[in-house]
Coordinates of C-alpha atoms and ligand atoms in Angstrom, one line a residue:
Chain A
M13 CA 42.7 33.0 168.8
I14 CA 44.6 35.6 166.6
K15 CA 44.6 34.7 163.1
K16 CA 48.4 33.7 161.7
T17 CA 49.3 36.3 159.1
I18 CA 52.5 35.9 157.3
Q19 CA 53.7 39.3 158.4
N20 CA 53.4 38.2 162.0
I21 CA 55.6 34.7 161.4
I22 CA 58.4 36.4 159.8
L23 CA 58.6 38.9 162.5
E24 CA 59.6 36.1 164.8
F25 CA 62.6 35.5 162.6
E26 CA 65.7 38.0 162.3
P27 CA 66.2 39.3 158.8
E28 CA 69.3 37.0 158.4
A29 CA 70.5 34.3 156.1
K30 CA 70.2 31.4 158.3
N31 CA 66.7 32.2 159.2
I32 CA 65.4 31.6 155.8
L33 CA 64.9 28.3 155.7
P34 CA 63.6 28.3 159.3
A35 CA 60.9 30.7 158.3
L36 CA 59.9 29.0 155.2
K37 CA 59.4 25.8 157.0
K38 CA 57.2 28.0 159.5
I39 CA 55.3 29.3 156.7
S40 CA 54.8 26.0 155.0
A41 CA 53.8 24.2 158.3
V42 CA 51.4 27.2 159.1
F43 CA 49.6 27.7 155.6
G44 CA 49.6 24.5 154.2
Y45 CA 52.3 26.0 151.6
V46 CA 54.0 28.8 150.8
S47 CA 52.4 31.1 148.0
E48 CA 53.7 33.5 145.5
E49 CA 52.4 36.4 147.8
D50 CA 54.6 34.7 150.8
V51 CA 57.6 34.7 148.6
K52 CA 57.4 38.2 148.0
I53 CA 57.1 39.3 151.3
M54 CA 60.0 37.2 152.3
A55 CA 62.2 38.4 149.6
E56 CA 61.5 41.8 150.6
Y57 CA 61.9 41.2 154.3
F58 CA 65.3 39.3 154.0
G59 CA 66.5 41.8 151.5
V60 CA 67.2 38.7 148.9
S61 CA 65.6 38.4 145.2
E62 CA 62.3 36.6 145.1
S63 CA 63.8 33.9 143.2
K64 CA 66.1 33.2 145.7
I65 CA 63.7 32.7 148.2
F66 CA 61.7 30.1 145.6
E67 CA 65.1 28.4 144.6
T68 CA 65.5 27.7 148.5
A69 CA 61.7 26.9 149.2
S70 CA 61.3 24.7 146.1
F71 CA 64.4 22.4 147.1
Y72 CA 63.3 20.9 150.4
D73 CA 60.8 18.1 150.8
E74 CA 59.3 19.7 153.7
I75 CA 58.3 22.9 152.2
K76 CA 55.6 22.9 149.7
T77 CA 55.1 25.3 147.2
E78 CA 51.9 24.6 146.1
K79 CA 48.5 24.0 147.5
Q80 CA 48.2 20.5 149.3
P81 CA 45.3 18.0 148.8
E82 CA 42.9 17.3 151.7
I83 CA 44.5 14.2 152.6
L84 CA 48.3 13.5 151.6
I85 CA 49.4 9.8 152.5
Q86 CA 52.9 9.1 152.7
I87 CA 54.8 5.9 152.6
C88 CA 58.3 5.2 153.1
N89 CA 60.0 2.9 150.3
S90 CA 63.5 3.1 151.3
A91 CA 64.9 -0.6 151.9
N92 CA 64.1 -1.4 155.2
C93 CA 60.6 -0.8 154.7
T94 CA 60.4 -2.3 151.6
V95 CA 61.8 -5.4 153.5
N96 CA 58.8 -5.3 155.7
N97 CA 56.1 -4.8 152.8
S98 CA 55.9 -1.4 152.3
F99 CA 55.1 -2.2 148.6
S100 CA 52.0 -4.4 149.5
I101 CA 51.2 -1.2 151.3
I102 CA 51.2 1.0 148.6
S103 CA 49.3 -1.1 146.3
E104 CA 47.0 -1.3 148.7
V105 CA 46.2 2.1 149.3
E106 CA 46.1 2.5 145.4
N107 CA 43.5 0.0 145.4
F108 CA 41.6 1.4 147.9
L109 CA 41.4 4.9 146.8
K110 CA 41.7 4.5 143.1
I111 CA 44.8 6.7 143.2
K112 CA 48.3 6.2 141.9
A113 CA 51.3 7.0 144.0
G114 CA 52.9 10.5 142.7
S115 CA 49.9 11.6 140.7
S116 CA 48.3 15.0 141.4
A117 CA 44.9 13.8 139.7
S118 CA 42.7 14.2 142.6
S119 CA 42.4 16.9 144.5
K120 CA 41.1 15.5 147.4
F121 CA 43.8 12.7 148.0
K122 CA 47.4 12.1 147.1
L123 CA 49.8 9.2 147.5
E124 CA 53.5 9.6 148.1
E125 CA 56.4 7.4 148.2
I126 CA 58.9 9.0 150.6
S127 CA 62.7 8.1 151.7
C128 CA 63.4 6.9 155.1
L129 CA 62.4 8.4 158.2
G130 CA 64.8 6.8 160.7
R131 CA 61.8 4.8 162.1
C132 CA 63.0 1.9 160.0
A133 CA 63.0 -0.9 163.2
D134 CA 59.3 -0.1 163.3
G135 CA 58.4 -0.3 159.2
P136 CA 56.5 -0.2 157.2
V137 CA 56.1 3.8 158.1
M138 CA 53.2 5.9 156.8
V139 CA 52.4 9.2 157.3
V140 CA 48.7 10.6 156.8
N141 CA 48.6 14.7 157.0
G142 CA 52.2 14.7 159.1
K143 CA 51.1 11.9 161.5
I144 CA 53.1 9.2 161.6
F145 CA 52.0 5.4 161.8
E146 CA 54.3 2.9 162.4
R147 CA 54.2 -1.0 161.7
V148 CA 51.4 -0.6 159.1
T149 CA 49.2 -3.9 158.0
K150 CA 47.0 -4.2 155.2
S151 CA 44.2 -4.4 158.1
S152 CA 45.5 -1.9 160.1
L153 CA 45.9 0.8 157.1
H154 CA 41.9 0.7 156.7
G155 CA 41.6 1.8 160.1
I156 CA 43.9 4.3 160.1
L157 CA 42.6 5.9 156.6
G158 CA 39.1 5.6 158.1
E159 CA 39.7 8.2 160.4
Y160 CA 40.2 10.9 157.9
L161 CA 37.9 9.8 154.9
Chain B
M9 CA 79.1 -10.1 176.0
K10 CA 81.7 -8.2 177.7
D11 CA 82.7 -5.7 175.0
I12 CA 83.8 -2.5 176.2
K13 CA 80.9 0.3 175.9
I14 CA 81.8 4.0 174.9
I15 CA 78.3 5.3 173.8
T16 CA 75.8 2.8 175.1
E17 CA 77.4 2.2 178.8
Y18 CA 74.3 4.2 180.5
W19 CA 71.4 3.3 177.6
G20 CA 68.2 2.5 179.6
K21 CA 70.4 2.9 182.9
I22 CA 69.6 6.7 183.3
N23 CA 67.1 9.4 182.9
P24 CA 68.4 10.8 179.7
L25 CA 66.5 13.9 180.8
K26 CA 67.9 14.4 184.0
I27 CA 71.3 16.2 183.9
E28 CA 72.0 15.0 187.6
D29 CA 71.9 11.4 186.3
Y30 CA 74.2 11.8 183.9
I31 CA 76.7 13.6 186.2
N32 CA 76.5 10.7 188.8
V33 CA 78.0 8.7 186.3
G34 CA 81.0 10.6 185.6
G35 CA 79.1 12.8 182.9
Y36 CA 81.1 16.5 182.4
T37 CA 84.0 15.3 184.1
A38 CA 85.7 15.3 180.9
L39 CA 84.7 19.0 180.5
E40 CA 85.7 20.1 183.5
K41 CA 89.4 18.3 182.9
F42 CA 89.4 19.7 179.6
V43 CA 88.8 23.5 181.2
S44 CA 91.3 23.1 184.0
K45 CA 93.9 20.7 183.7
M46 CA 93.9 20.5 179.7
N47 CA 94.3 23.1 176.8
P48 CA 92.8 22.8 173.1
E49 CA 96.3 21.7 171.7
K50 CA 96.5 19.0 174.1
A51 CA 93.2 17.8 173.8
I52 CA 93.5 17.5 170.1
E53 CA 96.4 15.9 170.5
E54 CA 94.8 13.2 172.8
I55 CA 92.2 13.0 169.6
Q56 CA 94.8 12.2 167.4
K57 CA 96.4 9.6 169.2
S58 CA 92.9 8.0 169.7
G59 CA 93.0 7.5 165.9
L60 CA 89.0 8.4 166.3
C61 CA 87.8 8.7 162.8
G62 CA 84.6 10.0 161.1
R63 CA 81.5 7.8 162.1
G64 CA 79.4 9.7 159.1
G65 CA 80.5 7.6 156.0
A66 CA 83.8 8.6 155.2
G67 CA 86.2 7.8 157.9
F68 CA 88.1 10.9 158.0
P69 CA 90.5 11.3 161.4
M70 CA 88.8 13.4 163.8
G71 CA 92.0 14.6 165.4
D72 CA 93.3 16.1 162.0
K73 CA 89.9 17.7 161.2
L74 CA 89.9 19.8 164.3
G75 CA 93.4 20.2 164.4
M76 CA 93.1 22.1 160.7
V77 CA 90.3 24.3 162.2
A78 CA 92.1 25.1 165.4
K79 CA 95.2 26.5 163.6
Q80 CA 93.1 29.0 161.6
T81 CA 92.1 32.5 163.3
G82 CA 89.0 34.5 163.3
E83 CA 85.6 33.4 163.6
K84 CA 85.2 29.6 163.5
Y85 CA 82.2 27.2 163.6
F86 CA 81.7 23.6 165.1
I87 CA 78.6 21.8 163.3
C88 CA 77.3 18.5 164.6
N89 CA 75.6 16.5 161.7
L90 CA 72.5 14.9 163.0
E91 CA 70.8 15.1 159.4
E92 CA 71.0 11.2 159.4
S93 CA 68.7 10.3 156.5
E94 CA 70.7 7.3 155.1
P95 CA 67.9 4.9 154.7
G96 CA 68.1 2.0 157.6
T97 CA 70.0 4.1 160.0
Y98 CA 68.9 5.7 163.1
K99 CA 72.1 5.5 165.2
D100 CA 72.2 9.0 166.1
R101 CA 68.7 9.4 166.9
L102 CA 69.3 7.0 169.5
V103 CA 72.3 8.7 171.1
V104 CA 69.8 11.5 171.4
D105 CA 67.3 9.0 172.7
N106 CA 69.3 7.4 175.4
N107 CA 71.9 9.9 176.2
P108 CA 72.0 13.2 174.8
H109 CA 74.1 15.0 177.5
L110 CA 76.9 12.5 176.2
L111 CA 76.7 14.2 172.6
L112 CA 76.6 17.4 174.2
E113 CA 79.3 16.9 176.3
G114 CA 81.2 15.8 173.2
I115 CA 80.1 19.0 171.1
I116 CA 80.9 21.5 173.9
I117 CA 84.5 19.9 174.2
S118 CA 85.1 19.6 170.1
A119 CA 83.8 23.2 169.8
L120 CA 86.2 24.9 172.4
S121 CA 89.2 22.8 171.1
I122 CA 88.9 24.4 167.7
G123 CA 88.6 27.9 169.3
A124 CA 84.8 28.1 167.8
Q125 CA 82.6 30.6 169.1
K126 CA 79.6 28.9 168.1
A127 CA 78.4 25.6 167.7
Y128 CA 75.2 24.1 165.6
I129 CA 73.4 20.9 165.8
Y130 CA 71.9 20.4 162.3
I131 CA 69.0 18.0 162.8
N132 CA 66.9 15.7 160.3
G133 CA 63.6 17.6 160.4
N134 CA 61.9 14.4 161.1
Y135 CA 63.5 14.3 164.7
E136 CA 60.9 16.6 166.0
K137 CA 61.0 14.9 169.7
Q138 CA 64.8 14.8 169.3
K139 CA 65.0 17.9 168.7
E140 CA 62.7 18.6 172.0
I141 CA 65.0 16.5 174.2
L142 CA 68.1 18.3 172.7
E143 CA 66.4 21.8 173.5
I144 CA 65.9 20.8 177.2
V145 CA 69.2 19.1 177.9
I146 CA 71.0 22.0 176.5
L147 CA 69.0 24.5 178.9
Q148 CA 70.0 22.0 181.8
A149 CA 73.4 22.4 180.5
K150 CA 73.3 25.9 180.4
E151 CA 72.3 26.5 184.0
K152 CA 75.0 24.3 185.0
K153 CA 77.7 26.5 183.1
Y154 CA 78.8 23.9 180.9
W155 CA 78.4 26.3 177.7
G156 CA 77.7 30.1 177.6
E157 CA 80.0 32.9 178.8
N158 CA 83.3 31.8 180.8
I159 CA 82.2 28.3 181.0
L160 CA 83.0 26.7 184.5
G161 CA 84.4 30.0 185.6
S162 CA 87.1 29.6 182.8
K163 CA 88.2 31.9 179.3
F164 CA 86.5 29.7 177.5
S165 CA 82.6 31.1 176.1
L166 CA 80.3 29.1 173.6
E167 CA 77.0 29.5 172.2
I168 CA 74.9 26.6 170.7
E169 CA 72.0 26.6 168.4
I170 CA 69.8 23.8 166.9
F171 CA 69.0 24.1 163.1
S172 CA 66.4 22.0 161.9
G173 CA 66.7 20.6 158.4
A174 CA 64.0 20.2 155.6
G175 CA 63.6 16.8 154.3
A176 CA 66.5 16.3 151.9
Y177 CA 69.2 13.5 152.2
I178 CA 71.9 15.4 150.2
C179 CA 72.0 17.8 153.3
G180 CA 73.7 15.3 155.2
E181 CA 77.0 16.1 153.2
E182 CA 78.3 18.7 154.7
T183 CA 79.0 21.4 152.1
A184 CA 75.0 20.9 151.3
L185 CA 74.5 20.9 155.0
I186 CA 76.3 24.3 154.6
N187 CA 74.5 25.7 152.1
S188 CA 71.3 24.7 154.0
I189 CA 72.0 27.0 157.0
E190 CA 72.9 29.7 154.8
G191 CA 69.5 30.0 153.3
N192 CA 70.6 28.2 149.8
R193 CA 69.4 25.0 148.2
G194 CA 71.0 22.3 150.0
E195 CA 73.5 21.5 147.0
P196 CA 77.0 20.6 147.6
K197 CA 79.7 23.0 147.0
I198 CA 82.7 22.6 145.1
R199 CA 85.9 21.9 147.0
P200 CA 88.5 23.1 147.7
P201 CA 88.1 25.3 149.4
F202 CA 86.8 22.7 152.1
P203 CA 84.9 23.7 155.0
T204 CA 88.0 23.5 157.2
S205 CA 89.4 26.7 155.7
A206 CA 86.0 28.4 154.2
G207 CA 82.9 26.6 155.8
L208 CA 79.7 28.1 157.2
F209 CA 79.5 32.1 156.1
G210 CA 82.9 31.5 154.9
C211 CA 84.3 31.0 158.1
P212 CA 86.7 27.8 158.9
T213 CA 84.2 24.9 159.8
A214 CA 84.4 21.4 161.3
V215 CA 81.6 19.3 160.7
S216 CA 81.2 16.0 162.7
N217 CA 78.9 13.2 162.8
A218 CA 77.0 12.9 166.0
E219 CA 78.1 9.4 166.9
T220 CA 81.7 10.7 166.0
I221 CA 81.3 13.3 168.5
S222 CA 80.1 10.9 171.1
N223 CA 83.4 9.4 172.0
I224 CA 85.0 12.5 172.6
P225 CA 84.3 12.6 176.4
W226 CA 85.5 9.1 176.7
I227 CA 88.6 9.9 174.9
I228 CA 89.3 13.2 176.9
S229 CA 88.9 11.1 180.4
N230 CA 90.8 8.1 179.4
G231 CA 93.6 9.2 176.9
G232 CA 93.8 8.8 173.5
K233 CA 96.3 5.6 173.7
K234 CA 93.6 3.5 175.7
Y235 CA 90.9 4.3 172.9
S236 CA 93.4 3.4 170.2
I237 CA 93.8 -0.1 171.1
I238 CA 89.9 -1.1 170.9
G239 CA 88.8 -2.8 167.9
S240 CA 90.6 -2.7 164.3
K241 CA 94.1 -1.1 163.9
N242 CA 93.3 1.5 161.0
S243 CA 89.9 2.8 162.4
P244 CA 90.0 2.0 166.2
G245 CA 87.0 2.3 168.7
T246 CA 83.7 0.9 168.9
K247 CA 80.7 1.2 166.6
L248 CA 77.1 1.5 166.8
F249 CA 75.7 -1.2 164.4
L250 CA 72.0 -1.2 163.5
L251 CA 70.8 -4.9 162.4
N252 CA 67.5 -5.1 161.0
G253 CA 65.7 -7.3 158.4
A254 CA 65.3 -10.9 158.8
V255 CA 67.5 -11.5 162.1
A256 CA 66.2 -13.0 165.2
K257 CA 66.8 -9.8 167.6
P258 CA 67.1 -6.6 165.3
G259 CA 68.1 -3.6 167.1
C260 CA 71.4 -1.6 167.8
Y261 CA 74.7 -2.7 169.0
E262 CA 78.1 -1.3 170.3
A263 CA 80.8 -3.5 169.2
P264 CA 84.7 -3.1 168.4
T265 CA 85.2 -2.2 164.9
G266 CA 87.0 -4.8 162.5
I267 CA 84.2 -7.3 163.9
T268 CA 82.7 -9.3 161.0
V269 CA 79.3 -9.0 160.0
K270 CA 78.7 -12.9 160.5
K271 CA 79.7 -12.5 163.7
L272 CA 77.5 -9.3 164.4
I273 CA 74.4 -11.2 163.0
D274 CA 75.2 -14.6 164.7
D275 CA 76.5 -13.2 168.1
Y276 CA 74.6 -9.8 168.4
A277 CA 71.2 -10.1 166.6
G278 CA 70.6 -13.7 167.4
G279 CA 71.5 -15.2 164.0
I280 CA 68.8 -15.4 161.2
K281 CA 65.1 -15.5 162.4
R282 CA 63.7 -18.9 162.3
G283 CA 62.0 -20.1 159.4
K284 CA 64.0 -17.7 157.1
E285 CA 66.8 -18.2 154.6
F286 CA 69.8 -16.0 154.2
W287 CA 69.9 -14.3 150.5
F288 CA 72.4 -11.5 151.0
A289 CA 73.1 -8.4 153.3
Q290 CA 73.5 -4.7 152.9
I291 CA 76.2 -2.7 154.3
G292 CA 76.0 0.8 155.4
G293 CA 72.5 2.1 153.9
A294 CA 71.0 2.9 150.3
C295 CA 74.4 3.4 148.8
G296 CA 76.2 0.4 150.2
K297 CA 77.3 -2.5 149.0
L298 CA 75.5 -6.3 148.8
L299 CA 77.3 -9.3 150.6
L300 CA 76.7 -12.7 150.0
E301 CA 76.8 -15.7 152.5
K302 CA 80.3 -16.3 151.3
E303 CA 81.6 -12.8 152.0
L304 CA 80.1 -12.5 155.7
K305 CA 83.3 -12.4 156.9
A306 CA 84.2 -9.2 155.7
K307 CA 85.5 -7.0 158.8
M308 CA 83.8 -3.8 159.6
E309 CA 86.1 -0.9 159.3
F310 CA 86.8 2.2 157.7
G311 CA 89.6 3.2 155.3
K312 CA 91.2 2.6 151.7
E313 CA 92.2 -0.9 152.1
C314 CA 89.2 -2.7 153.9
E315 CA 87.1 -4.9 152.0
C316 CA 83.8 -3.2 152.6
S317 CA 83.5 0.0 154.4
L318 CA 81.0 -0.1 157.3
G319 CA 79.4 3.1 156.0
S320 CA 76.8 4.6 158.4
G321 CA 77.0 1.1 160.1
S322 CA 73.6 -0.2 158.9
I323 CA 73.2 -3.9 158.1
L324 CA 70.2 -4.9 156.3
V325 CA 69.7 -8.6 156.3
V326 CA 67.4 -9.8 153.2
D327 CA 65.9 -13.1 153.1
K328 CA 64.9 -15.4 150.2
S329 CA 61.3 -14.3 150.7
V330 CA 62.0 -10.6 149.5
N331 CA 60.6 -9.3 146.2
I332 CA 63.9 -8.4 144.5
H333 CA 62.2 -5.9 142.1
D334 CA 60.8 -4.3 145.1
L335 CA 64.2 -3.4 146.4
L336 CA 65.5 -2.7 143.2
I337 CA 62.8 0.3 142.6
S338 CA 63.2 0.8 146.6
W339 CA 67.2 1.6 145.9
T340 CA 66.9 3.4 142.7
D341 CA 63.7 5.8 143.3
F342 CA 65.2 6.7 146.7
F343 CA 68.5 8.2 144.7
R344 CA 66.4 9.6 141.8
R345 CA 64.6 11.3 144.3
E346 CA 67.0 12.8 146.4
S347 CA 69.5 13.7 143.7
C348 CA 70.3 17.3 144.0
G349 CA 69.7 18.0 140.6
K350 CA 72.9 19.9 140.4
C351 CA 74.9 17.8 137.7
V352 CA 73.1 15.9 134.7
P353 CA 74.9 12.3 135.0
C354 CA 73.2 12.1 138.5
R355 CA 70.2 13.7 137.8
E356 CA 69.5 11.8 134.2
G357 CA 71.3 8.8 135.4
T358 CA 69.4 8.0 138.6
F359 CA 66.0 8.6 136.8
R360 CA 67.1 6.1 133.8
L361 CA 67.8 3.5 136.4
W362 CA 64.8 4.0 138.0
E363 CA 62.7 3.6 135.0
I364 CA 64.8 0.3 133.9
A365 CA 63.9 -1.0 137.5
K366 CA 60.1 -0.1 137.0
R367 CA 60.2 -1.7 133.3
F368 CA 62.3 -4.8 134.5
R369 CA 59.7 -5.6 137.4
D370 CA 57.1 -5.4 134.6
G371 CA 58.5 -7.5 132.0
E372 CA 59.5 -4.9 129.7
I373 CA 63.0 -4.7 130.0
S374 CA 64.6 -4.3 126.5
D375 CA 68.1 -5.2 125.0
R376 CA 68.6 -1.8 125.1
D377 CA 68.0 -1.1 128.8
K378 CA 70.3 -4.1 129.3
E379 CA 73.3 -2.2 127.8
A380 CA 72.0 1.3 129.2
I381 CA 72.4 -0.3 132.8
Q382 CA 76.5 -0.4 132.3
D383 CA 76.7 2.7 131.0
I384 CA 74.5 4.5 133.6
L385 CA 76.6 2.7 136.0
W386 CA 79.8 3.8 134.9
T387 CA 78.9 7.3 134.5
L388 CA 77.3 7.5 138.0
D389 CA 80.9 5.9 139.2
N390 CA 83.1 8.1 137.3
T391 CA 81.3 11.4 136.3
T392 CA 78.6 12.7 139.0
F393 CA 80.0 16.1 141.2
C394 CA 79.4 14.3 144.8
P395 CA 79.4 11.1 146.3
L396 CA 75.7 10.7 146.3
G397 CA 75.9 10.0 142.5
K398 CA 79.0 8.0 142.5
F399 CA 77.3 5.7 145.1
A400 CA 74.0 5.9 143.7
G401 CA 74.5 2.4 141.7
T402 CA 76.3 0.3 144.1
A403 CA 73.8 -1.9 145.4
F404 CA 72.5 -2.1 141.7
R405 CA 75.8 -3.0 140.4
D406 CA 76.4 -5.7 142.8
A407 CA 72.8 -7.1 142.4
V408 CA 73.7 -7.6 139.0
G409 CA 77.6 -8.7 139.6
K410 CA 76.7 -11.0 142.1
G411 CA 73.8 -13.2 140.3
I412 CA 71.3 -11.5 142.8
V413 CA 69.1 -10.6 139.8
K414 CA 69.2 -12.3 136.5
F415 CA 67.8 -10.8 133.4
Ligands
FMN520 C1 75.2 12.2 150.0 C2 75.9 12.2 151.9 C3 74.9 12.3 152.6 C4 75.6 12.1 153.7 N1 75.1 11.9 155.1 C5 75.1 12.2 156.2 C6 74.4 12.1 157.5 O1 73.3 12.1 157.4 N2 75.3 12.4 158.5 C7 76.6 12.3 158.6 O2 77.1 12.5 159.8 N3 77.5 12.5 157.4 C8 76.8 12.4 156.7 N4 77.4 12.4 155.4 C9 79.1 12.8 155.4 C10 79.4 13.8 155.4 O3 79.5 14.7 154.2 C11 80.6 14.6 156.6 O4 81.8 13.7 155.8 C12 80.5 14.0 157.8 O5 79.6 14.6 158.2 C13 81.8 14.3 159.0 O6 81.6 13.9 159.9 P1 82.5 12.6 160.4 O7 83.8 13.0 160.4 O8 82.2 12.8 162.1 O9 82.2 11.4 159.8 C14 77.0 12.2 154.2 C15 77.6 12.4 152.9 C16 77.2 12.3 151.5 C17 77.9 12.4 150.3
SF4_521 S1 76.0 13.7 142.3 FE1 73.9 14.4 142.4 S2 73.3 14.8 144.2 FE2 75.5 15.3 143.8 S3 75.9 17.3 143.2 FE3 75.2 16.0 141.0 S4 72.8 15.5 141.3 FE4 73.7 16.4 143.1
FES522 S1 63.4 2.5 155.7 FE1 61.1 3.3 156.5 S2 61.8 4.5 157.8 FE2 63.9 3.7 157.4

């Protein structure tokens, strides 16, 4: 397999304003985050300032501007999932992994509370490293996490 | 139930990925009628007559919006808003899952009626599967010459492109959405100018919700007058309602506008789930009002005079077993996280409200907090730059004002 480089990713996009966000999304998805070096290359390619690229990149949840933990656990805490007990799932993860939601203290795990993913009928909804799990219960939770630990 | 079905008529009955299935039930005949027997002015006239108003939350008349852009000259755009990140709301996703060609036909007709050269579909970044569905049906429709150069041999041409969002609730707001396609932070823009005069890349642009657009083929085929007599007088038609929480049969139901919340819960969603006791219902997502049992006769419609705006059409039924502290934190955390940060009252106000909700849960709420709540709610309501901030306190205000929480 040819290793993807930032150069051959951005070459997939015409240097037009409307491709800035799609290109950032792709870079973040391929490398896990958009680095300072990537921002420089993007800025040059699109003919805009580095701060402009960074401003855009840092705004969106799907685009990361920092190296991500090995295991990123995200749990929806919007109203429908809340009514379906997402808060007890969040506490269970906190107790089990000895981490706090929102904290970056551990470099291995991170637990984030996130907004509705539109799967409200099948909540609580949990995302682990991008993979979505629905109707999570305290017992199914341990099985899911077991796969990653 | 013998309700008229406009959007859900063929859900589950046709294969959404087969264009032939859609054509066999009369699909794309509205587009054929538009290109061969109508002209853009006539089409917009029918849409105006129908009284169809926006299903994205604000309820603006669709025909008027199209008319405003149609009368402008030069390059123009049509944008289908499929960002749909209002909590509890997934109706537009269901439209794509179950009958994507209906939406596509609506997009093509709407775009041609305003003289747009290009239509964008701005889709929620999490809707990956739906993006794939749209890619497939867009290709199928191109092969049949329903879009592209010289549509069905006519003088009409149109390009269609999907643009995928990147996780930001505020990007559902039309000017923030436009900023996002332009490669900027998804912050709302000041208006005027309205997108209808200076929108995407400075060109006149009509942004419409996916559900609104899905009504267009029916209106073109059956005439605006016939549509205008369905449902409520001020905001006619049918609406997709999502009922979730403590109801016996949660799900998506199409019902005429003007229906009461009570009827939706009892006749459509099978009433309250056994063993659960009704507490209150939240109407229209995170920014929606809370209704107590005695208020359930509120009619679901749009407009300045209506009792309770139906918003996105989602109805969350909350029963007495739910921990209200969790919900207060859920609402406030949502707005804290999704505030775009452009204006101070919203950025700070949503954050403070969330902190207070947490202290309240932990039994540490102070008198100062209690006083601050009213100030924060007032500030959000009256001083924020865009509607996100304005409605960030709605549920909290109702929870306090209607005695759902007591300090
Ligand atoms: C914070 C905020 C979020 C919004 N989110 C959406 C959305 O997800 N989908 C949508 O269609 N409209 C959304 N809107 C409304 C749009 O700004 C716009 O009014 C709508 O897309 C117009 O289409 P309509 O007239 O068909 O409703 C949102 C508005 C605000 C203020
Ligand atoms: S009200 Fe909130 S979301 Fe709207 S512009 Fe201000 S900070 Fe951004
Ligand atoms: S509320 Fe959690 S997915 Fe919608």
